[in-house]
PDB file of C-alpha atoms in Angstrom:
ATOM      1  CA  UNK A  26      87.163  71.574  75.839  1.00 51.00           C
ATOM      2  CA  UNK A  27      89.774  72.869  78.774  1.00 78.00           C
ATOM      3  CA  UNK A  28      90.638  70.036  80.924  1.00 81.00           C
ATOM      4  CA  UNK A  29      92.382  69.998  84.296  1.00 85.00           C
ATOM      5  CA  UNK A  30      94.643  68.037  86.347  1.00 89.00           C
ATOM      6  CA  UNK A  31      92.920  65.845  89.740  1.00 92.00           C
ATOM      7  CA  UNK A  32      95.701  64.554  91.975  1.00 91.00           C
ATOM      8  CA  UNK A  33      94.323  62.960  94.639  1.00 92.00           C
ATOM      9  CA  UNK A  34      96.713  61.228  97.570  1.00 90.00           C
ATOM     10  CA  UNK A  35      94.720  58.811  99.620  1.00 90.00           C
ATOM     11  CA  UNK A  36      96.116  55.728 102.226  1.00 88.00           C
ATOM     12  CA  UNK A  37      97.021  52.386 100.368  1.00 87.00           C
ATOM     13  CA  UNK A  38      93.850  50.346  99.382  1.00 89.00           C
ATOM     14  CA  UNK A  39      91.615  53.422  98.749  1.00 91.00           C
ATOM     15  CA  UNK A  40      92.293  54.225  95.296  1.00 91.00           C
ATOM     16  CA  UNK A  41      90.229  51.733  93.483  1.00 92.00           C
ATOM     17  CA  UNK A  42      86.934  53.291  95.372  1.00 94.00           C
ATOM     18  CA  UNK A  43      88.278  56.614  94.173  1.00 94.00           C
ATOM     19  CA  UNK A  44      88.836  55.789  91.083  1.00 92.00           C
ATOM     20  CA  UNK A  45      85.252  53.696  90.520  1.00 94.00           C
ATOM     21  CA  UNK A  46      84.081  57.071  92.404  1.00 95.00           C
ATOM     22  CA  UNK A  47      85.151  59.549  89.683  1.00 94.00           C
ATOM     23  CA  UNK A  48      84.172  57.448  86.856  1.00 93.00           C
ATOM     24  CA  UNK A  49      80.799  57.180  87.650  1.00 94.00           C
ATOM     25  CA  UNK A  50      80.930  61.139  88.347  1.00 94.00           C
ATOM     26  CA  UNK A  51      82.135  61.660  84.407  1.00 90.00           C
ATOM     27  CA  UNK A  52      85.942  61.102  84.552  1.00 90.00           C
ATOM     28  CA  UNK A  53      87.464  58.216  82.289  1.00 83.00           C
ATOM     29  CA  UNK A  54      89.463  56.790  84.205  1.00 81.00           C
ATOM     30  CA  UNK A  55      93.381  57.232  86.567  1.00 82.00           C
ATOM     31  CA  UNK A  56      96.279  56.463  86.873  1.00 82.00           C
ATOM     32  CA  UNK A  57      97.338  55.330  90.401  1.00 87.00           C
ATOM     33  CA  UNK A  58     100.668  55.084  91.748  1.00 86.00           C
ATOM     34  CA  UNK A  59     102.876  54.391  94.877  1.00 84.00           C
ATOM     35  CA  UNK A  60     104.216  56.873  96.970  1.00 81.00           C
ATOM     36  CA  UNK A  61     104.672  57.091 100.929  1.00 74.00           C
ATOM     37  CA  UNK A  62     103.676  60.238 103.446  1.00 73.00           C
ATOM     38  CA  UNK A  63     105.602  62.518 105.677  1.00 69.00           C
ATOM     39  CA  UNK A  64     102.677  64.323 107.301  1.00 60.00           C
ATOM     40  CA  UNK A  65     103.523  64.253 110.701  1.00 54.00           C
ATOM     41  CA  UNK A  66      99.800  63.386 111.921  1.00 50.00           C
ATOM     42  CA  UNK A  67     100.006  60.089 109.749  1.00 47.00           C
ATOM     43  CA  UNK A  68     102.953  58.688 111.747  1.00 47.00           C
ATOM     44  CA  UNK A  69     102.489  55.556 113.552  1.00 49.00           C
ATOM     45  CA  UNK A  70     104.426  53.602 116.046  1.00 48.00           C
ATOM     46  CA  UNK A  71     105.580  50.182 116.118  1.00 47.00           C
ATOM     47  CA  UNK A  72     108.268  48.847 118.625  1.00 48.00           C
ATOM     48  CA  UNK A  73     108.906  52.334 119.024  1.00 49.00           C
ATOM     49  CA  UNK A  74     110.410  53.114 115.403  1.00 50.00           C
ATOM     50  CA  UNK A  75     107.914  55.317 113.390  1.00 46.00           C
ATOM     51  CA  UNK A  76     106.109  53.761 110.439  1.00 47.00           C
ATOM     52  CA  UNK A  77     105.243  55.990 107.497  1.00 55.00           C
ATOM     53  CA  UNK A  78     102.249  54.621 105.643  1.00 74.00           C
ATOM     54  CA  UNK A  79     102.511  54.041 102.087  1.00 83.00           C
ATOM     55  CA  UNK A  80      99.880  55.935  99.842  1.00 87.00           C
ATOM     56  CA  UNK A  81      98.019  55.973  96.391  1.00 88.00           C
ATOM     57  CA  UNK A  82      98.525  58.845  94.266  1.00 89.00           C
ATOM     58  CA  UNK A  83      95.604  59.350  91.349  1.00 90.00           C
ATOM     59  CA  UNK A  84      96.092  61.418  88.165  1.00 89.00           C
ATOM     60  CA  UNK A  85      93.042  62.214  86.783  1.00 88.00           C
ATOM     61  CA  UNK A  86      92.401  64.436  83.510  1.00 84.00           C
ATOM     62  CA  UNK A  87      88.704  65.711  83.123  1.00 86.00           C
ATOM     63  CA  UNK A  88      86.976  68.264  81.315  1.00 85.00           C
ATOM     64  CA  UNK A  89      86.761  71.789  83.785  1.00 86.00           C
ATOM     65  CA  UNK A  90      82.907  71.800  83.225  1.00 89.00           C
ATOM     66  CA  UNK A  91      82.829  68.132  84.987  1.00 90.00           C
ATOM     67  CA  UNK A  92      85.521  69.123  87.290  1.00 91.00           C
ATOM     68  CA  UNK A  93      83.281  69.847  90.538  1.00 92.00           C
ATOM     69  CA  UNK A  94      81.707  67.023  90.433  1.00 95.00           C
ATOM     70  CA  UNK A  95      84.524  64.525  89.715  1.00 94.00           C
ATOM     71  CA  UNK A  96      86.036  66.503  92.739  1.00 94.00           C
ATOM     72  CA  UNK A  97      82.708  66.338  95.085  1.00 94.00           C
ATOM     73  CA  UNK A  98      82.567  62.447  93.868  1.00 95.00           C
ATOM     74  CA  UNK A  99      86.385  61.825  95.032  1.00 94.00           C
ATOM     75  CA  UNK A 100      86.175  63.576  98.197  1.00 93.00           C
ATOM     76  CA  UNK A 101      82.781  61.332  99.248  1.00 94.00           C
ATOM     77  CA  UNK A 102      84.546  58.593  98.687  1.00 95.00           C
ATOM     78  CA  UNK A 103      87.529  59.035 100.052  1.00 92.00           C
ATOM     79  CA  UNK A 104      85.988  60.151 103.198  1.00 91.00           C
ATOM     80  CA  UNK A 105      88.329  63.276 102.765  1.00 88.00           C
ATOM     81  CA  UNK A 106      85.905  65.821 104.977  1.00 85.00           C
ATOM     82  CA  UNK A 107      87.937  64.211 107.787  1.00 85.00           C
ATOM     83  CA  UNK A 108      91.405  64.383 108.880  1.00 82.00           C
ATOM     84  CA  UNK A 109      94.009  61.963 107.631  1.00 80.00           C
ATOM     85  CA  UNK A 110      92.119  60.725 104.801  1.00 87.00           C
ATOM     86  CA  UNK A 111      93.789  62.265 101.989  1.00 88.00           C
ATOM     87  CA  UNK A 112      93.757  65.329 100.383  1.00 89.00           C
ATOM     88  CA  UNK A 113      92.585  66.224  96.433  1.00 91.00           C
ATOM     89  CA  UNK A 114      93.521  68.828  94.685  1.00 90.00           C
ATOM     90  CA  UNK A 115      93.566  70.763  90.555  1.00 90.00           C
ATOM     91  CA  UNK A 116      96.183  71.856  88.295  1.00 88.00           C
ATOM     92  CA  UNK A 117      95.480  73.502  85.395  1.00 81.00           C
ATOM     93  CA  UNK A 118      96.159  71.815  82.098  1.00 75.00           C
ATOM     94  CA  UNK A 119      97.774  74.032  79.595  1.00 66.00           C
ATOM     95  CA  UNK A 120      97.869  71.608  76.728  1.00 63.00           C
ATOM     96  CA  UNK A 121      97.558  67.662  76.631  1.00 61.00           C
ATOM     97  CA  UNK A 122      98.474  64.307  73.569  1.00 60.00           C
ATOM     98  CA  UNK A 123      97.121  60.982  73.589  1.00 58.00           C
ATOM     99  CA  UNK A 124      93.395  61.642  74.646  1.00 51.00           C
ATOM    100  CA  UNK A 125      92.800  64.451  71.708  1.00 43.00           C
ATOM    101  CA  UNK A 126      89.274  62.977  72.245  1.00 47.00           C
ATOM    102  CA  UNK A 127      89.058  64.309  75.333  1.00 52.00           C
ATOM    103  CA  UNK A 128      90.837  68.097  75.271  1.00 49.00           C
ATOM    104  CA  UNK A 129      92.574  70.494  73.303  1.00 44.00           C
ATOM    105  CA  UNK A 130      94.515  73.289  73.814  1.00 39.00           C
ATOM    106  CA  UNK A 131      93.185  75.156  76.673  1.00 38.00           C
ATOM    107  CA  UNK A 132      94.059  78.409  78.853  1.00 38.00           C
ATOM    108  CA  UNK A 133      94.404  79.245  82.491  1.00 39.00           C
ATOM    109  CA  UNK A 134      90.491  79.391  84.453  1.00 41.00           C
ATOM    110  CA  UNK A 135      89.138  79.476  87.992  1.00 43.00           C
ATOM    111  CA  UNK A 136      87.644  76.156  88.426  1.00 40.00           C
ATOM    112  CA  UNK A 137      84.302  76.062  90.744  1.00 42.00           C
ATOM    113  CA  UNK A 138      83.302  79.282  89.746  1.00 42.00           C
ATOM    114  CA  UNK A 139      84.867  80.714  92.945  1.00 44.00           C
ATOM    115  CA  UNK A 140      86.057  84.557  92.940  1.00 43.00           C
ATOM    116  CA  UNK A 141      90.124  84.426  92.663  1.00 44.00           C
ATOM    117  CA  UNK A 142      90.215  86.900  95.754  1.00 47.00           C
ATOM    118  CA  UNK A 143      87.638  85.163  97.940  1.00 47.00           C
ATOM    119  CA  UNK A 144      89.665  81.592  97.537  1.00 54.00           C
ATOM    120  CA  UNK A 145      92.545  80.337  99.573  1.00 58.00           C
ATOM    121  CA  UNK A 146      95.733  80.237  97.330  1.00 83.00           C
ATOM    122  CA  UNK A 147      97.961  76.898  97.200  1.00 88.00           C
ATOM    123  CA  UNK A 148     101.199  75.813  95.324  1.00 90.00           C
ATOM    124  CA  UNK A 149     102.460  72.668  94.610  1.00 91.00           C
ATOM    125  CA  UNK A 150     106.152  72.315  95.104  1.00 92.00           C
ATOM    126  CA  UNK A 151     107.444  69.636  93.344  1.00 91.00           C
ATOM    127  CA  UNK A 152     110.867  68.322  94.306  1.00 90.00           C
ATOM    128  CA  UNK A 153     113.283  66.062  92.574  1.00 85.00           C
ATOM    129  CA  UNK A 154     116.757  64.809  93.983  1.00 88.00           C
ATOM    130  CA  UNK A 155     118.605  61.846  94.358  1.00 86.00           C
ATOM    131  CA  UNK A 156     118.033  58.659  96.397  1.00 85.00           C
ATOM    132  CA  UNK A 157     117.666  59.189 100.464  1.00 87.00           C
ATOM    133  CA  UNK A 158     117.619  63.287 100.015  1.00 90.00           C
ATOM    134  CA  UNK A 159     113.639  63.711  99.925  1.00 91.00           C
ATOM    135  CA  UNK A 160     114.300  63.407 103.797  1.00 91.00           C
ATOM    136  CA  UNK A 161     116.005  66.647 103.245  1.00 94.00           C
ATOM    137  CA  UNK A 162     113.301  68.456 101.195  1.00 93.00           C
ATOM    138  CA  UNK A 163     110.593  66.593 103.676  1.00 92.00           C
ATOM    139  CA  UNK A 164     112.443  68.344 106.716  1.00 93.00           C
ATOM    140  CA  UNK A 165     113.420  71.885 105.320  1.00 94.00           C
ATOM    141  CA  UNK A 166     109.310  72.190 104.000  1.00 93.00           C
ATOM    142  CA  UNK A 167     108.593  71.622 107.871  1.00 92.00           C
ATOM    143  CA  UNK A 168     111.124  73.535 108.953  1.00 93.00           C
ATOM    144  CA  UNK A 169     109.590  76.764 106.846  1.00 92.00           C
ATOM    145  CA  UNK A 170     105.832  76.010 108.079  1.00 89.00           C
ATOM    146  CA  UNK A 171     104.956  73.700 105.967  1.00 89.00           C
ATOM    147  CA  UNK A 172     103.295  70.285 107.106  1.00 83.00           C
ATOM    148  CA  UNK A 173     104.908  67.538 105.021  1.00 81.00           C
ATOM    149  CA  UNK A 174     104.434  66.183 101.981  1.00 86.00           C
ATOM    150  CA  UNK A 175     104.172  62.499  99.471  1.00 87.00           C
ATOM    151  CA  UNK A 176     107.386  60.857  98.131  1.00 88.00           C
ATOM    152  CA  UNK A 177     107.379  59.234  94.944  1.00 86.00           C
ATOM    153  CA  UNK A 178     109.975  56.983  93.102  1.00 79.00           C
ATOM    154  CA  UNK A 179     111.377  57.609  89.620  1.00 70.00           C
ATOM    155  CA  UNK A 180     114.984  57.490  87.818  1.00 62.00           C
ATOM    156  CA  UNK A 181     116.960  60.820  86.181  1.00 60.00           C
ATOM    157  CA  UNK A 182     118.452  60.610  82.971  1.00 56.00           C
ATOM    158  CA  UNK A 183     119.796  64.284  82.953  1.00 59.00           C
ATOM    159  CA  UNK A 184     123.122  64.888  81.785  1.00 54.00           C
ATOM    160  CA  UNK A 185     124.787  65.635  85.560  1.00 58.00           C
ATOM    161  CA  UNK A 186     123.365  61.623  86.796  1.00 55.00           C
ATOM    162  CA  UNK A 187     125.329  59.728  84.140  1.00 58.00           C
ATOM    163  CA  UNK A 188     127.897  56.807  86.238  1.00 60.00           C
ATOM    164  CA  UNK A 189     129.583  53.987  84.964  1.00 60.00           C
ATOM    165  CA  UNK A 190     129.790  50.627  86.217  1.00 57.00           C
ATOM    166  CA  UNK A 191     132.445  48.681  83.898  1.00 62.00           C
ATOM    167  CA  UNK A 192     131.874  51.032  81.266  1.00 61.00           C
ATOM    168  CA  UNK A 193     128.087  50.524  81.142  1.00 61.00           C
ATOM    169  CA  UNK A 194     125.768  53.723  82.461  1.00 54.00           C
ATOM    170  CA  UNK A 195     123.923  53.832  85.575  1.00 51.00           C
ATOM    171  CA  UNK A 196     121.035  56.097  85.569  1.00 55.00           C
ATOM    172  CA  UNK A 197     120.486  56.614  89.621  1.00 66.00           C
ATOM    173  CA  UNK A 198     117.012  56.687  91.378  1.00 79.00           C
ATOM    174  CA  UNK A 199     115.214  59.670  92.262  1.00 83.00           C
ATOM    175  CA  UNK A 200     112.526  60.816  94.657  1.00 86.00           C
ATOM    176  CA  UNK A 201     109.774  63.048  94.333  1.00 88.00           C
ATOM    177  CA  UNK A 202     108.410  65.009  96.736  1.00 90.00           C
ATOM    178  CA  UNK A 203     105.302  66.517  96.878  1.00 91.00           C
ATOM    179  CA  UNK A 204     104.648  69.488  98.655  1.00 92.00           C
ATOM    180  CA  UNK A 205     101.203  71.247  99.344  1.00 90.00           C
ATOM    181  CA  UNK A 206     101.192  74.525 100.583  1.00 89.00           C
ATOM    182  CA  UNK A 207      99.997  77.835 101.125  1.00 88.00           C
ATOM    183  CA  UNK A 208     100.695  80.109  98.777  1.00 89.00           C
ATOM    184  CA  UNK A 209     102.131  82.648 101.115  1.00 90.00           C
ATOM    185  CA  UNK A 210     104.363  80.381 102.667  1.00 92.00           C
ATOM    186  CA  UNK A 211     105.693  79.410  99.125  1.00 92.00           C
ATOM    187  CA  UNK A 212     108.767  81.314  98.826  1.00 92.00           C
ATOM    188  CA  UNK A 213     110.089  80.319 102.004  1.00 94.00           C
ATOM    189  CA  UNK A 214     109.625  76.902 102.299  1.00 94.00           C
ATOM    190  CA  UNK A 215     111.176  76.715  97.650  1.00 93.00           C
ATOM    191  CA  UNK A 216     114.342  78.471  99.502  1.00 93.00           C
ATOM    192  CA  UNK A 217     114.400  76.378 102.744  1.00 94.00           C
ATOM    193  CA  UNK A 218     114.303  73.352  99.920  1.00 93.00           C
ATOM    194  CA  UNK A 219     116.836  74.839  97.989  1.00 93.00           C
ATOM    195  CA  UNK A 220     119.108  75.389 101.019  1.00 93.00           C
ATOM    196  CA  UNK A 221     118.644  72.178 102.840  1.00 93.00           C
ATOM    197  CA  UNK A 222     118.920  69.685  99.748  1.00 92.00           C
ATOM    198  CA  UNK A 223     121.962  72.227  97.317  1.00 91.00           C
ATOM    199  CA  UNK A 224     119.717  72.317  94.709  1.00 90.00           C
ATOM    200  CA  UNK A 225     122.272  75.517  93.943  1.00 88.00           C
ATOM    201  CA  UNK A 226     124.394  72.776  93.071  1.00 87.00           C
ATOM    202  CA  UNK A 227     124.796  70.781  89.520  1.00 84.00           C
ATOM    203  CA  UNK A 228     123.524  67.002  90.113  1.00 81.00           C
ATOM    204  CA  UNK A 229     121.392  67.611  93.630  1.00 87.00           C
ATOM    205  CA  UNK A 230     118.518  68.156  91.397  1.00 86.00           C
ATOM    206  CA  UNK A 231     115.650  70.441  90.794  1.00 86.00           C
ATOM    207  CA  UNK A 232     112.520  71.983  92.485  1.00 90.00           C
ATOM    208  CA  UNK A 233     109.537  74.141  90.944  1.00 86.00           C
ATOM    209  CA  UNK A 234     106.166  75.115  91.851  1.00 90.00           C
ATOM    210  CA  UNK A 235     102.791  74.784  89.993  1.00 89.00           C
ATOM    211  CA  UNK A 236      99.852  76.896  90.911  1.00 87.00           C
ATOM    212  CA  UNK A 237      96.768  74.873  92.441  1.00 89.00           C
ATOM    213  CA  UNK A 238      93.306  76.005  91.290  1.00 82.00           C
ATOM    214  CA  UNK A 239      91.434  74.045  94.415  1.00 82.00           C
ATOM    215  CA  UNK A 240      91.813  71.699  96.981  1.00 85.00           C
ATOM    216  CA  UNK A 241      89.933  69.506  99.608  1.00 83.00           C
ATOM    217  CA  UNK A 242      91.105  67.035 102.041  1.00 77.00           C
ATOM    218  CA  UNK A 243      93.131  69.820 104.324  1.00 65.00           C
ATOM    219  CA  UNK A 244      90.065  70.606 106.409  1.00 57.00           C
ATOM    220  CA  UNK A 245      92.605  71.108 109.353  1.00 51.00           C
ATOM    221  CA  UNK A 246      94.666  73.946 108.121  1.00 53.00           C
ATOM    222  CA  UNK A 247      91.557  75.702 106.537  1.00 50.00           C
ATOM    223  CA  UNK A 248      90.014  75.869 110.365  1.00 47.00           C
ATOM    224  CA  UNK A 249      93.331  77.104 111.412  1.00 52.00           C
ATOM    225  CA  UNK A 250      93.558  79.885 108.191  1.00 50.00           C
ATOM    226  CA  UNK A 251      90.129  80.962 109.324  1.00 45.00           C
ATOM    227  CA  UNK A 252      90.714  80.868 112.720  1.00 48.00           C
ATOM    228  CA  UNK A 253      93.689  83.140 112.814  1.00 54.00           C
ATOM    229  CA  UNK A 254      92.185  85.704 110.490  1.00 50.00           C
ATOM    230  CA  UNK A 255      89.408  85.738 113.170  1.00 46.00           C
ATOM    231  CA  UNK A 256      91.277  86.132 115.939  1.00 55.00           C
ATOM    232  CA  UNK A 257      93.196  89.134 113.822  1.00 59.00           C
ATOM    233  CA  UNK A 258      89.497  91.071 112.781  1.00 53.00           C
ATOM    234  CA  UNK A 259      88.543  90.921 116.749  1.00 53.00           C
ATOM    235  CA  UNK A 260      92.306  92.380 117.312  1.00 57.00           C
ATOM    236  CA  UNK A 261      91.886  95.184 114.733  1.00 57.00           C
ATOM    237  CA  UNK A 262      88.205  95.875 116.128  1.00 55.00           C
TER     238      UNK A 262
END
């Protein structure tokens, strides 16, 4: 059966309801991971110095014909029809090991049954550089219209991060960045990336986008898509 990708990014301490959610909607299970956000609506004061609140990213995989209502499931529970709650959305799963069980080999598909050229388009840009630059990619995304974005943690082993510290290597830590957008706004806020974080250069690392079959959680800039096609049919009319 095709199977699909669920990312869901929620605020620390939700992700066990999520998870409990989508399980009892057909999925198998998640895994759940730490990252922090950049949205500029989820910034808090303290003292005066802005907090970013740390988050709970879910990967899910689930079989496309249980997809909706894993989705429908996640979003109840993670209160995600209102702003600031998280956001959920599906990437398609070309191929998958370890849970033959569960998939095989599948091709692309419009999940929900929604016409392609009635839906709202989103990428995912998905950033990697080195420690203390995902401030970069965080800031060039806003800069080019988009809204912010989730920072995870990992560590490179490519063959430009290699250092030595008395002879023994050093593989350096990276962050991820995560960056939900719309699709038209793509290109400019990849080169923005590119430009801001030298990603042009060997060793600053690498950025690509993946094409996002559906979404909820964003309710905000939906009413803002819909609004300003609106306001351009009563221009036109």
């Amino acid at each position: 059966m095709d199977c699909a990708l669920l990312m869901t990014i929620v605020n620390k301490g939700m992700a066990r309801k999520v998870v409990r959610a989508s399980k009892e909607a057909g999925a198998e299970g998640g895994t759940t991971i730490m990252g922090r956000g950049t949205a500029s609506k989820s910034l808090h004061r303290y003292l005066g110095i802005s907090m970013e609140p740390e988050k709970e990213i879910i990967f899910t995989v689930i079989q496309k014909k249980d997809m909706q209502k894993v989705l429908d499931a996640v979003v109840a529970a993670g209160c995600m029809d209102k702003p600031g709650k998280g956001v959920s959305f599906v990437l398609n799963v070309k191929q998958v090991a370890g849970i033959c069980h569960l998939c095989v080999l599948s091709t692309p598909s419009n999940v929900g049954g929604e016409p392609v050229e009635n839906a709202i388009l989103y990428d995912l840009i998905v950033s990697i550089v080195n420690k203390d630059n995902a401030e970069l990619v965080v800031d060039a995304s806003k800069e080019a219209g988009a809204e912010g974005g989730t920072i995870l943690f990992g560590r490179g082993t490519g063959i430009h991060e290699q250092a030595k510290l008395f002879g023994i290597s050093i593989e350096p830590e990276k962050e991820i960045v995560l960056t939900l957008i719309n699709r038209e706004q793509t290109s400019d806020v990849l080169q923005g990336i590119i430009k801001k974080a030298k990603l042009d250069q060997p060793g600053k690392g690498i950025a690509f986008v993946l094409e996002v079959q559906q979404v909820a959680g964003i309710n905000h800039i939906l009413n803002k898509m819909v609004s300003e096609k609106m306001s351009d049919s009563k221009v036109k009319s």
